Short mmCIF file of C-alpha atoms in Angstrom, two decimals:
data_model
loop_
_atom_site.label_atom_id
_atom_site.label_comp_id
_atom_site.label_asym_id
_atom_site.label_seq_id
_atom_site.Cartn_x
_atom_site.Cartn_y
_atom_site.Cartn_z
CA MET A 26 108.94 -148.88 -80.90
CA ILE A 27 111.92 -151.18 -81.48
CA SER A 28 113.35 -152.05 -84.85
CA GLY A 29 116.38 -154.31 -85.26
CA ILE A 30 117.96 -156.84 -87.55
CA LEU A 31 117.65 -159.64 -85.00
CA GLY A 32 115.20 -160.31 -82.22
CA SER A 33 116.59 -161.07 -78.80
CA ARG A 34 115.83 -164.81 -78.98
CA VAL A 35 117.33 -165.13 -82.44
CA GLU A 36 120.36 -163.06 -81.36
CA LYS A 37 120.99 -165.31 -78.37
CA SER A 38 120.91 -168.49 -80.44
CA TYR A 39 123.16 -166.83 -83.03
CA ALA A 40 125.70 -166.00 -80.31
CA GLU A 41 125.56 -169.57 -79.03
CA GLU A 42 126.04 -171.04 -82.53
CA ARG A 43 129.04 -168.79 -83.25
CA GLN A 44 130.36 -169.35 -79.70
CA LEU A 45 130.28 -165.61 -79.08
CA PRO A 46 129.86 -164.12 -75.61
CA SER A 47 126.28 -164.15 -74.44
CA PHE A 48 124.46 -161.20 -72.91
CA ALA A 49 120.82 -160.31 -72.47
CA PRO A 50 119.57 -158.29 -75.47
CA ALA A 51 116.19 -157.94 -73.77
CA GLU A 52 117.92 -156.21 -70.85
CA VAL A 53 119.66 -153.83 -73.27
CA ASP A 54 116.34 -153.07 -74.97
CA GLN A 55 114.60 -152.47 -71.65
CA PHE A 56 117.41 -150.19 -70.49
CA MET A 57 117.30 -148.20 -73.75
CA GLN A 58 113.51 -147.80 -73.69
CA GLN A 59 113.48 -146.66 -70.06
CA THR A 60 116.37 -144.26 -70.59
CA MET A 61 114.88 -142.75 -73.74
CA LYS A 62 111.60 -142.17 -71.91
CA LYS A 63 113.30 -140.49 -68.96
CA LEU A 64 115.50 -138.28 -71.18
CA HIS A 65 112.70 -137.61 -73.72
CA ILE A 66 114.84 -138.99 -76.58
CA PRO A 67 112.72 -139.50 -79.73
CA GLY A 68 115.00 -141.97 -81.50
CA ALA A 69 118.19 -143.97 -80.95
CA SER A 70 120.17 -146.90 -82.27
CA ILE A 71 122.96 -149.09 -80.93
CA ALA A 72 125.46 -151.66 -82.14
CA ILE A 73 127.66 -154.10 -80.23
CA VAL A 74 130.78 -155.75 -81.65
CA HIS A 75 132.85 -158.61 -80.31
CA GLY A 76 136.14 -159.29 -82.03
CA LYS A 77 135.39 -159.34 -85.74
CA GLU A 78 131.67 -159.95 -85.31
CA ILE A 79 128.72 -157.60 -84.97
CA ILE A 80 126.72 -159.40 -82.31
CA TYR A 81 123.81 -156.99 -81.86
CA THR A 82 122.21 -154.00 -83.53
CA GLN A 83 118.92 -152.36 -82.68
CA GLY A 84 116.89 -149.23 -83.40
CA TYR A 85 114.41 -147.54 -81.07
CA GLY A 86 111.76 -144.86 -81.39
CA LYS A 87 111.16 -142.50 -84.29
CA ALA A 88 113.59 -140.99 -86.78
CA ASP A 89 111.59 -137.87 -87.60
CA ARG A 90 108.34 -136.02 -87.05
CA SER A 91 106.55 -138.33 -89.51
CA GLY A 92 107.08 -141.23 -87.11
CA GLN A 93 109.43 -143.21 -89.35
CA PRO A 94 110.89 -145.93 -87.09
CA VAL A 95 114.61 -145.91 -86.35
CA THR A 96 116.49 -148.97 -87.60
CA PRO A 97 120.17 -149.90 -87.26
CA ALA A 98 120.61 -148.46 -90.77
CA THR A 99 119.10 -145.04 -89.95
CA PRO A 100 121.74 -142.31 -90.41
CA PHE A 101 122.40 -139.88 -87.55
CA VAL A 102 124.77 -136.93 -87.32
CA ILE A 103 127.62 -138.44 -85.28
CA GLY A 104 129.20 -135.27 -83.87
CA SER A 105 132.82 -135.44 -82.76
CA MET A 106 133.04 -139.15 -83.47
CA SER A 107 133.77 -137.71 -86.92
CA LYS A 108 137.26 -136.90 -85.61
CA SER A 109 138.18 -140.58 -85.50
CA VAL A 110 137.12 -140.95 -89.14
CA THR A 111 139.14 -137.88 -90.14
CA ALA A 112 142.15 -139.23 -88.23
CA ALA A 113 141.83 -142.56 -90.07
CA ALA A 114 141.86 -140.71 -93.40
CA ILE A 115 145.02 -138.84 -92.38
CA MET A 116 146.73 -142.10 -91.42
CA GLN A 117 145.84 -143.56 -94.81
CA LEU A 118 147.81 -140.72 -96.39
CA VAL A 119 150.66 -141.49 -93.99
CA ASP A 120 150.56 -145.13 -95.12
CA GLU A 121 150.81 -143.95 -98.72
CA LYS A 122 153.81 -141.80 -97.73
CA LYS A 123 152.07 -138.68 -99.01
CA ILE A 124 152.46 -136.92 -95.67
CA LYS A 125 154.41 -137.26 -92.41
CA LEU A 126 153.01 -136.48 -88.99
CA SER A 127 155.97 -134.21 -88.27
CA ASP A 128 155.29 -132.07 -91.34
CA PRO A 129 154.19 -128.47 -90.68
CA VAL A 130 150.62 -127.69 -91.68
CA GLN A 131 151.73 -124.82 -93.93
CA GLN A 132 153.66 -127.28 -96.11
CA TYR A 133 150.27 -128.43 -97.41
CA LEU A 134 148.14 -125.39 -96.64
CA PRO A 135 150.18 -122.24 -97.43
CA GLY A 136 147.05 -120.16 -96.88
CA PHE A 137 146.77 -121.33 -93.27
CA GLN A 138 147.47 -118.26 -91.13
CA LEU A 139 146.78 -117.28 -87.53
CA ALA A 140 147.13 -114.02 -85.62
CA ASN A 141 150.39 -115.45 -84.26
CA LYS A 142 152.27 -116.10 -87.51
CA GLN A 143 155.11 -117.93 -85.78
CA ALA A 144 152.67 -120.35 -84.14
CA ALA A 145 151.01 -121.01 -87.50
CA GLN A 146 154.42 -121.94 -88.92
CA GLN A 147 155.18 -124.31 -86.02
CA ILE A 148 151.95 -126.33 -85.92
CA THR A 149 152.41 -129.85 -87.29
CA ILE A 150 149.95 -132.49 -88.45
CA ALA A 151 150.64 -134.44 -85.25
CA ASP A 152 149.73 -131.36 -83.18
CA LEU A 153 146.36 -131.21 -84.87
CA LEU A 154 145.69 -134.94 -84.36
CA HIS A 155 146.74 -134.83 -80.70
CA GLN A 156 144.90 -131.56 -79.91
CA THR A 157 148.15 -129.82 -78.95
CA SER A 158 148.22 -127.07 -81.58
CA GLY A 159 147.53 -124.29 -79.07
CA LEU A 160 144.20 -123.45 -80.72
CA SER A 161 141.46 -122.93 -78.16
CA GLN A 162 138.32 -124.83 -77.34
CA VAL A 163 136.32 -121.60 -77.41
CA ASP A 164 137.36 -120.77 -80.98
CA GLY A 165 136.55 -124.35 -81.95
CA ILE A 166 133.04 -124.00 -80.55
CA LYS A 167 132.52 -120.65 -82.27
CA ALA A 168 133.45 -122.33 -85.55
CA ILE A 169 130.30 -124.45 -85.29
CA THR A 170 128.19 -121.40 -86.16
CA GLU A 171 130.65 -119.97 -88.70
CA GLY A 172 131.40 -122.92 -90.98
CA THR A 173 128.81 -122.32 -93.68
CA GLY A 174 131.27 -122.17 -96.58
CA SER A 175 133.79 -124.70 -97.81
CA ILE A 176 136.48 -126.27 -95.63
CA GLN A 177 139.16 -124.18 -97.38
CA GLN A 178 137.16 -120.98 -96.81
CA HIS A 179 136.80 -121.89 -93.16
CA ILE A 180 140.57 -122.40 -92.83
CA ARG A 181 141.32 -119.06 -94.51
CA SER A 182 138.99 -117.35 -92.02
CA LEU A 183 141.28 -118.27 -89.11
CA GLN A 184 143.85 -115.55 -89.81
CA ASN A 185 142.76 -113.49 -86.77
CA VAL A 186 142.49 -116.42 -84.36
CA GLN A 187 144.90 -116.39 -81.42
CA THR A 188 146.68 -119.43 -80.01
CA ARG A 189 146.58 -119.99 -76.24
CA SER A 190 149.77 -122.00 -75.85
CA ILE A 191 152.94 -122.97 -77.69
CA PRO A 192 152.23 -125.61 -80.36
CA GLY A 193 153.06 -129.14 -79.23
CA HIS A 194 153.21 -128.37 -75.51
CA SER A 195 149.78 -128.86 -73.95
CA PHE A 196 146.38 -130.39 -74.65
CA GLU A 197 143.36 -128.25 -75.48
CA TYR A 198 140.45 -129.78 -77.33
CA SER A 199 139.49 -127.68 -80.36
CA ASN A 200 137.29 -128.48 -83.33
CA LEU A 201 139.56 -126.26 -85.41
CA ASN A 202 142.30 -128.90 -85.33
CA TYR A 203 140.24 -131.48 -87.18
CA ASN A 204 138.70 -128.97 -89.58
CA ILE A 205 142.26 -128.07 -90.65
CA LEU A 206 143.04 -131.79 -91.05
CA GLY A 207 140.08 -131.97 -93.42
CA GLY A 208 141.73 -129.26 -95.52
CA ILE A 209 144.99 -131.22 -95.60
CA ILE A 210 143.11 -134.31 -96.82
CA GLU A 211 141.66 -132.25 -99.66
CA THR A 212 144.99 -130.72 -100.71
CA VAL A 213 147.01 -133.94 -100.57
CA SER A 214 144.41 -136.25 -102.13
CA GLY A 215 143.17 -133.85 -104.80
CA GLN A 216 139.58 -134.70 -103.79
CA ASN A 217 137.16 -132.72 -101.69
CA TYR A 218 136.75 -134.06 -98.18
CA ALA A 219 133.31 -135.59 -98.75
CA ASP A 220 134.42 -137.54 -101.83
CA TYR A 221 137.60 -138.77 -100.17
CA ILE A 222 135.83 -140.04 -97.03
CA SER A 223 133.14 -141.70 -99.14
CA SER A 224 135.58 -143.50 -101.44
CA HIS A 225 138.37 -144.30 -98.95
CA ILE A 226 136.52 -144.94 -95.67
CA PHE A 227 132.83 -145.56 -96.19
CA GLN A 228 132.98 -147.72 -99.32
CA PRO A 229 135.78 -150.07 -98.20
CA LEU A 230 133.94 -150.62 -94.90
CA ASP A 231 130.55 -151.18 -96.58
CA MET A 232 129.13 -148.19 -94.73
CA ALA A 233 126.17 -147.88 -97.09
CA HIS A 234 124.22 -145.40 -94.96
CA SER A 235 127.06 -143.00 -94.14
CA TYR A 236 127.57 -139.58 -95.69
CA ALA A 237 130.24 -136.91 -95.59
CA SER A 238 127.83 -134.12 -96.53
CA ARG A 239 124.16 -133.32 -96.09
CA LYS A 240 123.80 -133.14 -99.88
CA GLN A 241 125.09 -136.70 -100.27
CA ALA A 242 122.46 -137.93 -97.81
CA GLN A 243 119.67 -136.02 -99.51
CA ARG A 244 120.68 -137.36 -102.93
CA ALA A 245 120.46 -140.87 -101.49
CA GLY A 246 116.97 -140.14 -100.19
CA GLU A 247 118.14 -140.02 -96.56
CA ASP A 248 118.33 -137.04 -94.26
CA TYR A 249 118.55 -136.30 -90.58
CA GLN A 250 115.94 -134.85 -88.23
CA GLY A 251 117.15 -133.80 -84.79
CA TYR A 252 115.37 -132.69 -81.64
CA GLN A 253 116.15 -130.21 -78.87
CA PRO A 254 114.38 -129.22 -75.65
CA ILE A 255 112.61 -125.89 -76.02
CA LEU A 256 112.01 -124.74 -72.44
CA GLY A 257 111.84 -128.40 -71.43
CA TRP A 258 109.76 -129.81 -74.29
CA MET A 259 111.62 -131.94 -76.87
CA LEU A 260 110.80 -130.48 -80.29
CA PRO A 261 112.21 -131.00 -83.82
CA THR A 262 114.85 -128.48 -84.92
CA THR A 263 116.81 -127.99 -88.13
CA GLN A 264 120.60 -128.14 -88.17
CA LEU A 265 122.57 -125.22 -89.52
CA ASP A 266 124.74 -125.54 -92.60
CA HIS A 267 128.02 -126.99 -91.28
CA SER A 268 129.71 -127.70 -94.61
CA GLY A 269 132.97 -126.09 -93.52
CA THR A 270 133.22 -127.98 -90.23
CA VAL A 271 132.21 -131.50 -91.26
CA PRO A 272 135.64 -133.06 -90.47
CA SER A 273 135.35 -132.22 -86.77
CA GLY A 274 131.74 -133.05 -86.08
CA TYR A 275 129.15 -133.39 -88.83
CA LEU A 276 129.58 -136.70 -90.63
CA MET A 277 126.44 -138.84 -90.85
CA SER A 278 126.40 -142.56 -90.14
CA SER A 279 124.26 -145.36 -88.77
CA ALA A 280 124.87 -147.67 -85.82
CA GLU A 281 125.31 -150.58 -88.21
CA ASP A 282 127.89 -148.67 -90.27
CA MET A 283 129.79 -147.44 -87.21
CA ALA A 284 129.97 -151.07 -86.10
CA HIS A 285 131.89 -151.75 -89.32
CA PHE A 286 134.22 -148.90 -88.46
CA LEU A 287 134.72 -150.38 -84.98
CA VAL A 288 135.54 -153.80 -86.42
CA ALA A 289 138.38 -152.24 -88.45
CA GLN A 290 139.57 -150.27 -85.43
CA MET A 291 139.61 -153.40 -83.28
CA ASN A 292 141.35 -155.67 -85.80
CA LYS A 293 144.52 -153.92 -86.90
CA GLY A 294 142.73 -151.91 -89.59
CA GLN A 295 141.12 -154.91 -91.26
CA PHE A 296 137.47 -155.31 -92.16
CA GLY A 297 136.72 -158.63 -93.81
CA SER A 298 139.27 -159.05 -96.59
CA ARG A 299 139.96 -155.31 -96.81
CA GLN A 300 142.76 -153.44 -95.10
CA LEU A 301 141.67 -149.89 -94.25
CA LEU A 302 144.92 -148.93 -92.51
CA SER A 303 148.22 -150.55 -91.71
CA ALA A 304 148.48 -152.14 -88.27
CA ALA A 305 151.20 -149.61 -87.41
CA SER A 306 148.97 -146.65 -88.26
CA LEU A 307 146.10 -148.16 -86.31
CA THR A 308 148.35 -148.58 -83.29
CA ALA A 309 149.48 -144.96 -83.61
CA MET A 310 145.84 -143.81 -83.67
CA HIS A 311 145.25 -145.55 -80.34
CA THR A 312 148.47 -144.56 -78.59
CA PRO A 313 148.06 -141.98 -75.76
CA ALA A 314 149.73 -138.75 -76.84
CA SER A 315 148.54 -135.76 -74.80
CA ASP A 316 147.54 -135.65 -71.15
CA MET A 317 143.94 -134.55 -70.63
CA GLY A 318 144.10 -134.84 -66.84
CA ASP A 319 142.13 -137.25 -64.60
CA GLY A 320 144.03 -140.22 -66.04
CA SER A 321 142.79 -139.67 -69.61
CA HIS A 322 144.92 -139.10 -72.70
CA TYR A 323 144.06 -137.98 -76.21
CA ALA A 324 145.36 -140.14 -79.05
CA MET A 325 144.09 -139.51 -82.60
CA GLY A 326 140.34 -139.06 -82.57
CA TRP A 327 140.19 -141.33 -79.50
CA VAL A 328 140.32 -140.73 -75.75
CA VAL A 329 142.33 -143.38 -73.90
CA GLU A 330 141.31 -144.09 -70.33
CA GLY A 331 142.65 -147.24 -68.73
CA ARG A 332 141.74 -150.19 -70.94
CA THR A 333 139.12 -148.32 -72.92
CA LEU A 334 139.19 -146.18 -76.04
CA ALA A 335 136.20 -143.89 -76.56
CA HIS A 336 134.96 -140.73 -78.19
CA ASN A 337 131.63 -138.99 -77.88
CA GLY A 338 129.95 -136.44 -80.10
CA SER A 339 127.49 -133.64 -79.41
CA THR A 340 125.90 -131.35 -81.99
CA GLU A 341 123.02 -128.98 -81.46
CA ASN A 342 120.50 -131.83 -81.80
CA SER A 343 122.32 -135.17 -81.75
CA TYR A 344 124.46 -137.19 -79.38
CA SER A 345 126.74 -140.16 -80.01
CA LYS A 346 129.41 -142.21 -78.31
CA MET A 347 131.53 -145.18 -79.29
CA MET A 348 133.83 -147.27 -77.14
CA ILE A 349 136.34 -150.08 -77.45
CA ASP A 350 136.52 -152.07 -74.23
CA GLY A 351 138.84 -155.04 -74.63
CA ASP A 352 137.23 -157.45 -77.12
CA TYR A 353 134.01 -155.43 -77.19
CA GLY A 354 133.08 -152.42 -79.23
CA MET A 355 129.84 -150.52 -78.86
CA VAL A 356 128.19 -147.41 -80.24
CA VAL A 357 125.04 -145.47 -79.38
CA LEU A 358 123.43 -142.75 -81.52
CA THR A 359 120.52 -140.47 -80.56
CA ASN A 360 118.65 -137.86 -82.58
CA SER A 361 118.40 -135.40 -79.69
CA LEU A 362 120.54 -133.59 -77.17
CA ASP A 363 119.65 -131.74 -74.01
CA TYR A 364 122.73 -129.58 -73.53
CA LEU A 365 121.86 -128.94 -69.88
CA ASP A 366 121.69 -132.67 -69.26
CA SER A 367 124.51 -133.93 -71.49
CA GLY A 368 126.04 -135.77 -68.54
CA SER A 369 123.01 -138.04 -68.41
CA TYR A 370 123.47 -138.91 -72.09
CA GLU A 371 126.99 -140.09 -71.19
CA GLY A 372 125.40 -142.72 -68.98
CA ILE A 373 123.67 -144.47 -71.90
CA LEU A 374 126.73 -146.25 -73.26
CA THR A 375 128.00 -146.87 -69.73
CA GLY A 376 124.78 -148.73 -68.98
CA ILE A 377 125.15 -150.89 -72.10
CA GLN A 378 128.76 -151.59 -71.15
CA GLN A 379 127.64 -152.73 -67.71
CA ILE A 380 125.00 -155.07 -69.17
CA ILE A 381 127.56 -156.61 -71.52
CA HIS A 382 129.77 -157.32 -68.49
CA HIS A 383 126.78 -158.87 -66.66
CA GLN A 384 126.44 -155.98 -64.24
CA SER A 385 123.28 -154.10 -63.32
CA PRO A 386 123.15 -150.86 -65.33
CA GLU A 387 123.04 -147.64 -63.39
CA PRO A 388 119.70 -145.91 -64.06
CA VAL A 389 119.87 -142.88 -66.33
CA GLY A 390 117.37 -140.03 -66.34
CA ARG A 391 116.97 -136.29 -66.42
CA SER A 392 118.68 -134.82 -63.39
CA THR A 393 116.63 -133.00 -60.79
CA THR A 394 118.87 -129.97 -61.33
CA THR A 395 117.97 -129.83 -65.03
CA SER A 396 114.24 -130.19 -64.28
CA ALA A 397 114.51 -127.43 -61.68
CA ILE A 398 116.32 -125.14 -64.14
CA TYR A 399 113.62 -125.60 -66.77
CA MET A 400 110.88 -124.93 -64.22
CA MET A 401 112.69 -121.85 -62.93
CA ILE A 402 113.28 -120.47 -66.43
CA ASN A 403 109.65 -121.04 -67.40
CA VAL A 404 108.34 -119.35 -64.24
CA ILE A 405 110.74 -116.40 -64.62
CA SER A 406 109.78 -116.02 -68.29
CA VAL A 407 106.08 -115.89 -67.46
CA LEU A 408 106.62 -113.44 -64.58
CA PHE A 409 108.84 -111.24 -66.71
CA VAL A 410 106.29 -111.07 -69.52
CA LEU A 411 103.59 -110.17 -67.00
CA LEU A 412 105.86 -107.48 -65.52
CA LEU A 413 106.48 -105.94 -68.94
CA ILE A 414 102.77 -105.94 -69.75
CA TRP A 415 101.96 -104.35 -66.39
CA ARG A 416 104.61 -101.62 -66.79
CA LEU A 417 103.45 -100.79 -70.32
CA ILE A 418 99.80 -100.62 -69.24
CA ARG A 419 100.70 -98.28 -66.37
CA LEU A 420 102.80 -96.14 -68.67
CA PHE A 421 100.03 -95.69 -71.22
CA GLN A 422 97.31 -95.26 -68.65
CA LYS A 423 98.99 -92.82 -66.27
CA GLY A 424 102.19 -91.74 -67.97
CA LEU A 425 105.20 -90.80 -65.83
CA ARG A 426 104.41 -88.80 -62.78
CA PRO A 427 105.84 -85.27 -62.94
CA SER A 428 108.98 -84.75 -60.89
CA VAL A 429 108.68 -82.54 -57.86
CA SER A 430 112.27 -81.43 -58.17
CA LYS A 431 115.04 -81.20 -60.70
CA ALA A 432 117.25 -83.47 -58.59
CA TYR A 433 114.58 -86.17 -58.48
CA SER A 434 114.11 -85.92 -62.24
CA ILE A 435 117.86 -86.35 -62.81
CA LEU A 436 117.95 -89.31 -60.41
CA ARG A 437 115.09 -90.97 -62.23
CA VAL A 438 116.87 -90.60 -65.58
CA ILE A 439 120.08 -92.03 -64.09
CA LEU A 440 118.23 -95.03 -62.65
CA ILE A 441 116.53 -95.76 -65.96
CA ILE A 442 119.86 -95.58 -67.81
CA LEU A 443 121.63 -97.78 -65.24
CA LEU A 444 118.96 -100.40 -64.50
CA GLN A 445 117.04 -100.63 -67.75
CA ILE A 446 119.73 -99.92 -70.34
CA ALA A 447 123.31 -100.29 -69.08
CA LEU A 448 122.74 -103.34 -66.85
CA PRO A 449 120.92 -105.48 -69.43
CA VAL A 450 123.45 -104.45 -72.10
CA LEU A 451 126.24 -105.65 -69.78
CA LEU A 452 124.34 -108.89 -69.11
CA ILE A 453 124.01 -109.51 -72.84
CA GLU A 454 127.70 -108.82 -73.37
CA TYR A 455 128.83 -110.87 -70.36
CA ALA A 456 126.63 -113.87 -71.18
CA GLY A 457 127.92 -113.84 -74.75
CA MET A 458 131.54 -113.91 -73.56
CA ALA A 459 131.00 -116.35 -70.67
CA LEU A 460 129.14 -118.89 -72.81
CA VAL A 461 131.34 -118.53 -75.96
CA SER A 462 128.99 -116.39 -78.11
CA TRP A 463 125.31 -115.62 -78.56
CA PRO A 464 125.02 -117.61 -81.82
CA VAL A 465 126.32 -120.65 -79.93
CA ILE A 466 123.98 -120.00 -76.98
CA LEU A 467 120.96 -119.75 -79.27
CA LEU A 468 122.08 -122.87 -81.17
CA PHE A 469 122.59 -125.14 -78.15
CA LEU A 470 120.06 -123.59 -75.75
CA PRO A 471 117.08 -122.72 -77.96
CA GLY A 472 114.05 -121.40 -76.15
CA MET A 473 115.97 -120.69 -72.96
CA GLY A 474 118.62 -118.63 -74.74
CA HIS A 475 116.00 -116.88 -76.86
CA ALA A 476 113.83 -116.11 -73.83
CA PHE A 477 116.77 -114.61 -71.95
CA LEU A 478 117.96 -112.50 -74.89
CA ILE A 479 114.50 -111.31 -75.91
CA GLY A 480 113.65 -110.46 -72.30
CA LEU A 481 116.77 -108.32 -71.93
CA VAL A 482 116.15 -106.58 -75.25
CA LEU A 483 112.55 -105.82 -74.31
CA TRP A 484 113.71 -104.44 -70.93
CA ILE A 485 116.14 -102.16 -72.76
CA LEU A 486 113.42 -101.01 -75.15
CA LEU A 487 111.12 -100.26 -72.23
CA GLY A 488 113.87 -98.15 -70.66
CA LEU A 489 114.46 -96.27 -73.92
CA PHE A 490 110.73 -95.72 -74.29
CA LYS A 491 110.56 -94.25 -70.78
CA LEU A 492 113.47 -91.90 -71.53
CA ILE A 493 111.79 -90.74 -74.72
CA TRP A 494 108.55 -90.23 -72.78
CA LEU A 495 110.37 -88.09 -70.20
CA ILE A 496 112.04 -85.96 -72.89
CA ARG A 497 108.83 -85.42 -74.84
CA HIS A 498 106.88 -84.51 -71.71
CA LYS A 499 109.60 -82.36 -70.14
CA GLY A 500 107.85 -79.11 -70.92
CA HIS A 501 104.52 -80.52 -69.74
CA SER A 502 106.13 -81.59 -66.45
CA ARG A 503 107.58 -78.09 -65.93
CA ARG A 504 104.16 -76.49 -66.38
CA MET A 505 102.68 -78.94 -63.89
CA ARG A 506 105.41 -78.16 -61.33
CA ARG A 507 104.70 -74.41 -61.63
CA SER A 508 101.06 -75.07 -60.75
CA TYR A 509 102.07 -76.61 -57.42
CA PRO A 510 101.92 -74.23 -54.39
#
């Protein structure tokens, strides 16, 4: 299902009348429909800007489990594209001379403390914007599952967080940086973050379907339904409460509204007759500041790579990306994310970019590796469940065979402790550390993460049950051994 404000034929004639660049909307629509089918994306929307004009918007698929069609005005959770909005709000305060980028964070947030107190004193507003504070990516990811309170509560909870480098010296992407910027906006403006963004960003840009909190969206009669693959099947899931981490990744907006934001970003901060930011502040937002490697640099809520400015966003069940490419701006929003196949989602906007430049889009679809992983996990899960059932049936039917020697009995206990208790406990601990934390694993890999964790726990319980069985039947086993010749 496609829902848009202009059909392809009407859009083409509109472009010709306004002497705007022509492209093939039907080709964009075909590419989006094919890609959504291959990636099992329930709903998506796009917008394309040229100069000061929005030349195309379109919605595809369904917005929720009721089948409500997606339109260009349908709000999505935009993930880390929120950082660009937060950065724009900070630069507004710079324009008003209420803050300076060189100011230390503690000048505005005295309660901001880290495990390294000296580092906390050294971090500046510019460090946060440029992702050079020394705060780690891992701690920023953990914050996704810990930001259920207010922004200020979230900031106060960072007192035991360690920095990984000296502030201002090296790039490391961390959600914490932009969450802290949200706290600065609140302190300096005297408004909570949601109210400030609504009144100073969304309203001036006529972003009528954009919200800085889930409650705002619900009061307006709009909400968000996301989808995630559960063992390969795309199913609806509910987002956690992320009220404390909205500035880094949980604003809601529509493709149409984000097109308005792009117009201001592409035109020296101006949208229509309104000036969102000064031209100088807008230029500062887009200026490369910290080296990300591979020819990319982080600016302020934007990644600069060659002639393009871009930023993507991934939450547990949404994906987004916006890009400024010369005179063009474009944005894509989806209401699903397959974390194992996030690289394929990156290809969606690339394909649209290629169509705009009259190139054949590279096909996008679920990778064979991802499909193989899902098949392997499903097969292993089924086999493991069957193994557990078989072991339990044997245990209850026959019990544990009596040991023929004390040494063998001790060896059996040692093997149970090592293979069915210690090893799975280590796997649980190692997986939690290697993949950030178990709450994050279960959030971004539902089904697969749950199957792995539940399987290990059940294996441990089976081992404990066998140990208990051995202890309770120790005397019985001794009597049986005495009866042997």
